[in-house]
PDB file of C-alpha atoms in Angstrom:
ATOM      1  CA  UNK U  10       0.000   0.000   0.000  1.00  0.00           C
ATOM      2  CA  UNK U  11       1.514   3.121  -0.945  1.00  0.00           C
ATOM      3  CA  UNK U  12      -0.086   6.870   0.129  1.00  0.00           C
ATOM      4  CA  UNK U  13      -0.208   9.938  -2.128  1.00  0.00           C
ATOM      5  CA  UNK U  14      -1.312  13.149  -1.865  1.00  0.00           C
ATOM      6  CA  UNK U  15      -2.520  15.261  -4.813  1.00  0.00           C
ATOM      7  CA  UNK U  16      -2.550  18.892  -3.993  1.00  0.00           C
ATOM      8  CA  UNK U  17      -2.707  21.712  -6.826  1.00  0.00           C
ATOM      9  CA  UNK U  18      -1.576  19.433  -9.904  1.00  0.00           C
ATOM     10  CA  UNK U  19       1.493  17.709  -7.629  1.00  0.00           C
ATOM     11  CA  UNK U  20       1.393  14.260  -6.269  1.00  0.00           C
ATOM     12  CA  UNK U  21       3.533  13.939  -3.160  1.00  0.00           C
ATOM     13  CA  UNK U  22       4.438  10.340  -1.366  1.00  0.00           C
ATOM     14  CA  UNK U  23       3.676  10.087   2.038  1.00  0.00           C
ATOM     15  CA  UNK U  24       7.420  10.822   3.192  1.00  0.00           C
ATOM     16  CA  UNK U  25       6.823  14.159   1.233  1.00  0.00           C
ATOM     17  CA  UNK U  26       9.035  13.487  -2.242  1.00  0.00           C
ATOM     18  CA  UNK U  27       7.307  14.506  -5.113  1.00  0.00           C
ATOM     19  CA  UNK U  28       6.089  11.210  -7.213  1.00  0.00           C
ATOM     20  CA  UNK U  29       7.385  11.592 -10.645  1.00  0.00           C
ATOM     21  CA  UNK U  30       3.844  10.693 -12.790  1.00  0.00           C
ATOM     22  CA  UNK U  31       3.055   9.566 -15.847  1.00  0.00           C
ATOM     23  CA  UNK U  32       2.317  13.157 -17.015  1.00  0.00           C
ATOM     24  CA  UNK U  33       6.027  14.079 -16.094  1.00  0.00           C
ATOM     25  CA  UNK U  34       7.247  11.758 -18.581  1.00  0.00           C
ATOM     26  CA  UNK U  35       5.188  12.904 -21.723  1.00  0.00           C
ATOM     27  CA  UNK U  36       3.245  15.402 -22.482  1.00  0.00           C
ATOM     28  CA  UNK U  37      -0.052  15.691 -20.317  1.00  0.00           C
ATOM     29  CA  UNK U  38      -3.100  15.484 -22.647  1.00  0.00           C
ATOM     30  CA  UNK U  39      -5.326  18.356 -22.113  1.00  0.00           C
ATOM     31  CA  UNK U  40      -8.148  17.958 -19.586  1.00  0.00           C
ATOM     32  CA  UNK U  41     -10.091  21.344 -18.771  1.00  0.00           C
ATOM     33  CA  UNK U  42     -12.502  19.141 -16.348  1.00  0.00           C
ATOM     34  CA  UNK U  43      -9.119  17.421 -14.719  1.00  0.00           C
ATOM     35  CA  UNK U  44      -6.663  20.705 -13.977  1.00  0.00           C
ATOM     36  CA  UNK U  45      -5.163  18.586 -10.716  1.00  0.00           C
ATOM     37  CA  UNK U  46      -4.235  16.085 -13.550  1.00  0.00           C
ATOM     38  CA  UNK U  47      -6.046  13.182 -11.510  1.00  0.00           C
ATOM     39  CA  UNK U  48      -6.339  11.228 -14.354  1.00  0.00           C
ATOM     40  CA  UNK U  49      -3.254  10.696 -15.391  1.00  0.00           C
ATOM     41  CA  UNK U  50      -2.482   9.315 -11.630  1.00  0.00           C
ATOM     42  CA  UNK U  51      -5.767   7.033 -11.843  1.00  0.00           C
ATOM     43  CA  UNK U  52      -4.430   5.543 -14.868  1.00  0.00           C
ATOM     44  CA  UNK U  53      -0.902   5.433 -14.032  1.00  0.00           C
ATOM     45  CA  UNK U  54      -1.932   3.002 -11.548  1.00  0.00           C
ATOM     46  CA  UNK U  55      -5.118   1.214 -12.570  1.00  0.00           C
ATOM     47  CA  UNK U  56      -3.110   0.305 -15.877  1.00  0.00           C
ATOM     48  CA  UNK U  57      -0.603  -1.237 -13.585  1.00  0.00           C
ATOM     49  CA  UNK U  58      -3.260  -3.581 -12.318  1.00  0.00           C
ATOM     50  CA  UNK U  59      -3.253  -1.701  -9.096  1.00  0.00           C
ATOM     51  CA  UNK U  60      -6.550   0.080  -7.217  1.00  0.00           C
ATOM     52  CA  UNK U  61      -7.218   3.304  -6.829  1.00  0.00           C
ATOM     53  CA  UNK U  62      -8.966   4.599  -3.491  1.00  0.00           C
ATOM     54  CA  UNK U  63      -9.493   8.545  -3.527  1.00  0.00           C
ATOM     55  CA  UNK U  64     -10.986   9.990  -0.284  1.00  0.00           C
ATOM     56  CA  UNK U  65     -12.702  13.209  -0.728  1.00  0.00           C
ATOM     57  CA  UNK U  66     -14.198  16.108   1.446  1.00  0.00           C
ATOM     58  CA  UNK U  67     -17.802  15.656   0.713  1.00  0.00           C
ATOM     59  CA  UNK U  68     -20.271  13.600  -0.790  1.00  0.00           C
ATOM     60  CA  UNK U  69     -21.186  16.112  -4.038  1.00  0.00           C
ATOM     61  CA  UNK U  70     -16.935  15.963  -4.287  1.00  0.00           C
ATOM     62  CA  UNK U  71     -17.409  12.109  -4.918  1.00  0.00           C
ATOM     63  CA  UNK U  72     -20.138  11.696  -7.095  1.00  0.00           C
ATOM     64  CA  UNK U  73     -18.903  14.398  -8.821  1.00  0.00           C
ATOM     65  CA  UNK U  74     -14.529  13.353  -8.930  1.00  0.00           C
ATOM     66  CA  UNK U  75     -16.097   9.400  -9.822  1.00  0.00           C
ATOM     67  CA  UNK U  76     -18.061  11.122 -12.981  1.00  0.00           C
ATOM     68  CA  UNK U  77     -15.224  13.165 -13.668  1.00  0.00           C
ATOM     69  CA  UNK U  78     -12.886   9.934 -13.658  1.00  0.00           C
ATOM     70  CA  UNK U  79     -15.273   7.614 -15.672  1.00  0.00           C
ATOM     71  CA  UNK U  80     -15.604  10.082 -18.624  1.00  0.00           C
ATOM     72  CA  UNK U  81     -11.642  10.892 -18.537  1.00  0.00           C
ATOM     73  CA  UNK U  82     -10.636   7.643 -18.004  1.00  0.00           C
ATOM     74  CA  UNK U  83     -13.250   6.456 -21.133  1.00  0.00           C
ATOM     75  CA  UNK U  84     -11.601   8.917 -23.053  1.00  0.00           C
ATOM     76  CA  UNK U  85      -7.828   8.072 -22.401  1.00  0.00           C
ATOM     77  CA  UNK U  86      -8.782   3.977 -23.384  1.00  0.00           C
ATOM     78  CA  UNK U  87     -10.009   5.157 -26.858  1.00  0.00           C
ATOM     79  CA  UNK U  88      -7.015   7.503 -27.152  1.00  0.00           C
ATOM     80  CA  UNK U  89      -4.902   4.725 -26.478  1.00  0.00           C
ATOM     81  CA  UNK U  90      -6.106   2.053 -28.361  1.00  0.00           C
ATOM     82  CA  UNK U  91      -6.253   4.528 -31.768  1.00  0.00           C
ATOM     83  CA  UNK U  92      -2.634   5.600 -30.633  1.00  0.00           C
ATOM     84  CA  UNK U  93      -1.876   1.834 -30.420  1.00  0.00           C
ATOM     85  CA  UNK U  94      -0.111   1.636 -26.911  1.00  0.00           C
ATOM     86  CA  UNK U  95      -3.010  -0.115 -25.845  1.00  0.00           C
ATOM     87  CA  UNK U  96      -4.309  -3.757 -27.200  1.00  0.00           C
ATOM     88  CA  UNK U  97      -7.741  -4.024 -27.965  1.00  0.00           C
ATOM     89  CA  UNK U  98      -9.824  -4.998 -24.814  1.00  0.00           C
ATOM     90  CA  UNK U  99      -8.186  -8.859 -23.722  1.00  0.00           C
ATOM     91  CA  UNK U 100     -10.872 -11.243 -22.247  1.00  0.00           C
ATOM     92  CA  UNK U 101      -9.708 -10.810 -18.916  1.00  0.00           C
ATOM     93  CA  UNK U 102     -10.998  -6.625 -19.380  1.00  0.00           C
ATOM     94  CA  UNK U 103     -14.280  -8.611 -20.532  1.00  0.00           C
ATOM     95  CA  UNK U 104     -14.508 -10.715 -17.825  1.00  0.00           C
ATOM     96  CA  UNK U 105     -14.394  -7.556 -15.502  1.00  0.00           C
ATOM     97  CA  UNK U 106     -16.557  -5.817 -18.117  1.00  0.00           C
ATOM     98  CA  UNK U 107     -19.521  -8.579 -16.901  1.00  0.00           C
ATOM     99  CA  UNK U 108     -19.228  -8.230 -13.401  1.00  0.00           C
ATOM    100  CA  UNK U 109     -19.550  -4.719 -13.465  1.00  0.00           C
ATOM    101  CA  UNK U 110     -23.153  -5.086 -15.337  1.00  0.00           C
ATOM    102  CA  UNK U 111     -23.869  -7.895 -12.663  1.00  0.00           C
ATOM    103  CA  UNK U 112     -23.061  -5.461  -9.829  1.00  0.00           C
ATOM    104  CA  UNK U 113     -25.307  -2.991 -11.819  1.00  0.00           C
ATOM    105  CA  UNK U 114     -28.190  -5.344 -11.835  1.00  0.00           C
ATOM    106  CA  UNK U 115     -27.671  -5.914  -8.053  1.00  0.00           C
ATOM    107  CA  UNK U 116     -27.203  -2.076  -7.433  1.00  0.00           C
ATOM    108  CA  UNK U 117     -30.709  -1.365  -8.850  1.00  0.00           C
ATOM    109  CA  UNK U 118     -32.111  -3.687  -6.889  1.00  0.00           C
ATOM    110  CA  UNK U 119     -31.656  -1.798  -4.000  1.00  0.00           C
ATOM    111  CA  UNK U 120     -34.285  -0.287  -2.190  1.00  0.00           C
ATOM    112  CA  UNK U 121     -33.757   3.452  -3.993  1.00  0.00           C
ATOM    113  CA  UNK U 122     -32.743   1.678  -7.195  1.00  0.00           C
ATOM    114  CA  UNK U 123     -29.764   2.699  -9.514  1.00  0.00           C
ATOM    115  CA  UNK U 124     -28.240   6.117  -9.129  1.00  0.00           C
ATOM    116  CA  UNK U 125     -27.623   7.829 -12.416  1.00  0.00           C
ATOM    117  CA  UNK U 126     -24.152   8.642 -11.270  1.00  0.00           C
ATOM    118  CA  UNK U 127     -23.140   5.033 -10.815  1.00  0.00           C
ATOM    119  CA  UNK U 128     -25.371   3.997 -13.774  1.00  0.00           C
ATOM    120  CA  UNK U 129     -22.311   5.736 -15.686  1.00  0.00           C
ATOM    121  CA  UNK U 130     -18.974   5.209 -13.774  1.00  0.00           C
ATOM    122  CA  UNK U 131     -19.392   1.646 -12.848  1.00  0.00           C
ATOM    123  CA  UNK U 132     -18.927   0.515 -16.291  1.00  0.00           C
ATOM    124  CA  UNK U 133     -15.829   2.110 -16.143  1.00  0.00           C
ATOM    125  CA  UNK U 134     -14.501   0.802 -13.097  1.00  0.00           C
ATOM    126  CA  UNK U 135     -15.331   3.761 -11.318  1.00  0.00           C
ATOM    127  CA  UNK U 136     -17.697   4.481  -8.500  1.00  0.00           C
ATOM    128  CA  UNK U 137     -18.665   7.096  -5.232  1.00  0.00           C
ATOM    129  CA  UNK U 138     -18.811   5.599  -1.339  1.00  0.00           C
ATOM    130  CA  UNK U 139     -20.317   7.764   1.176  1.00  0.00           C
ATOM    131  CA  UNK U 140     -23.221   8.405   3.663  1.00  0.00           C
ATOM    132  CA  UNK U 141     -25.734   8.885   1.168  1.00  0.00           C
ATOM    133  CA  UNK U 142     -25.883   4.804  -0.265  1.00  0.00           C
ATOM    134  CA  UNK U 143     -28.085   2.745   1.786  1.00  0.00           C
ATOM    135  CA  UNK U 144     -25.774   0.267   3.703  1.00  0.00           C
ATOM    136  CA  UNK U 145     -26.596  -2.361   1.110  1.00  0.00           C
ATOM    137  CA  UNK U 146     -25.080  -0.495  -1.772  1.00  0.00           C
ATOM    138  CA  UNK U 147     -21.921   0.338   0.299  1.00  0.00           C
ATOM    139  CA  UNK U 148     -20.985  -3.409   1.087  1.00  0.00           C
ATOM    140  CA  UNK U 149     -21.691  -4.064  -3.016  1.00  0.00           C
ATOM    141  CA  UNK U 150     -19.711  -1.517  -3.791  1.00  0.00           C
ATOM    142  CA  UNK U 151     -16.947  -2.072  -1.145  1.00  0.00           C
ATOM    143  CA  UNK U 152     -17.139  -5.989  -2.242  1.00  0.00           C
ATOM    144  CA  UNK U 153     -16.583  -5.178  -5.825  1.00  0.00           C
ATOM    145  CA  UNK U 154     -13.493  -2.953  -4.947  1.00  0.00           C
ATOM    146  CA  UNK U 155     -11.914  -5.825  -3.062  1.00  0.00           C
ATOM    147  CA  UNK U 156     -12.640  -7.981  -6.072  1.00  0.00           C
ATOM    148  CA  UNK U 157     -10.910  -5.857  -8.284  1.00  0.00           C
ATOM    149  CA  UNK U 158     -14.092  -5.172 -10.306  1.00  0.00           C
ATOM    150  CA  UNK U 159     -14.086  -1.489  -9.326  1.00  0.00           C
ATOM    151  CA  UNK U 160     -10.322   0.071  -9.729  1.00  0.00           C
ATOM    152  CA  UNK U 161     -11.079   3.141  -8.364  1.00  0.00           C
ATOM    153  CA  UNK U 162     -13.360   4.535  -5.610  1.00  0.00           C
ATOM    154  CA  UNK U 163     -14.122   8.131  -4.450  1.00  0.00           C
ATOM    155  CA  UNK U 164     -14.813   8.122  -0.761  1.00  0.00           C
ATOM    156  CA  UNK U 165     -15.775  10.404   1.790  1.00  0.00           C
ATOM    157  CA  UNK U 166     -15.056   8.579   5.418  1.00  0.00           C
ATOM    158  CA  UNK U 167     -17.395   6.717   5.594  1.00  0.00           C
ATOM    159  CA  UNK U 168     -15.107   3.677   4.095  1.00  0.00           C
TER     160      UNK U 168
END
């Protein structure tokens, strides 16, 4: 387990060195919606197979940084499959691809249903924790995280 923090568009480790991203080593693709370049550090690390968990200050902040993330994220596969540093999707990505619609299904039927929020990041690995859910749809969502189906989750403290 490894900390970071992410504080206006720098990425320290926990002993306070500054983490050289992926965005140091190439040119950072333009992101108006992403100026803290979050993205880049989501994928950096999702594409290394490892998970992603972002806590943030309130619940809008994580509905809001998970929506954020799904689109950008979306985005940067499709730029790099046409670029070519990325294989087309292996069956392993479709495997995960499935359990995401299963945890879908099992999200809407909770008691409020399917949030439209998490209707469009959990497809993409992405997805908000916080008081809001109804326990039920925090210990899917936390189970799917420790199954690797999610990558990354925006959290308030409630995790």
């Amino acid at each position: 387990l490894s900390l970071y923090v992410a504080s206006k568009g720098q990425v320290f480790h926990q002993d306070g060195s500054r983490h050289a991203q992926v965005m140091d080593a190439a040119p950072a693709r333009h992101r108006p919606r992403d100026p803290d370049g979050l993205t880049s550090l989501v994928w950096e690390c999702i594409s290394a197979g490892q998970a992603v968990l972002m806590f943030c200050a309130t619940k809008d902040w994580c509905e809001k940084a998970a929506a954020m993330l799904a689109d950008e994220l979306a985005e940067e596969v499709k730029f790099q499959q046409t670029s070519g540093s990325l294989a087309t999707v292996a069956s392993e990505d479709r495997s995960k691809l499935d359990k995401r619609m299963q945890l879908l299904e099992e999200l809407k039927q909770a008691p409020t249903g399917l949030c439209p929020v998490l209707a469009k990041t959990v497809p993409c690995g992405v997805a908000y924790h916080h008081a809001g859910l109804t326990v039920e749809e925090r210990n899917l969502l936390e189970e799917a995280y420790r199954k690797g189906v999610l990558g990354c989750l925006c959290a308030t403290s409630t995790l």
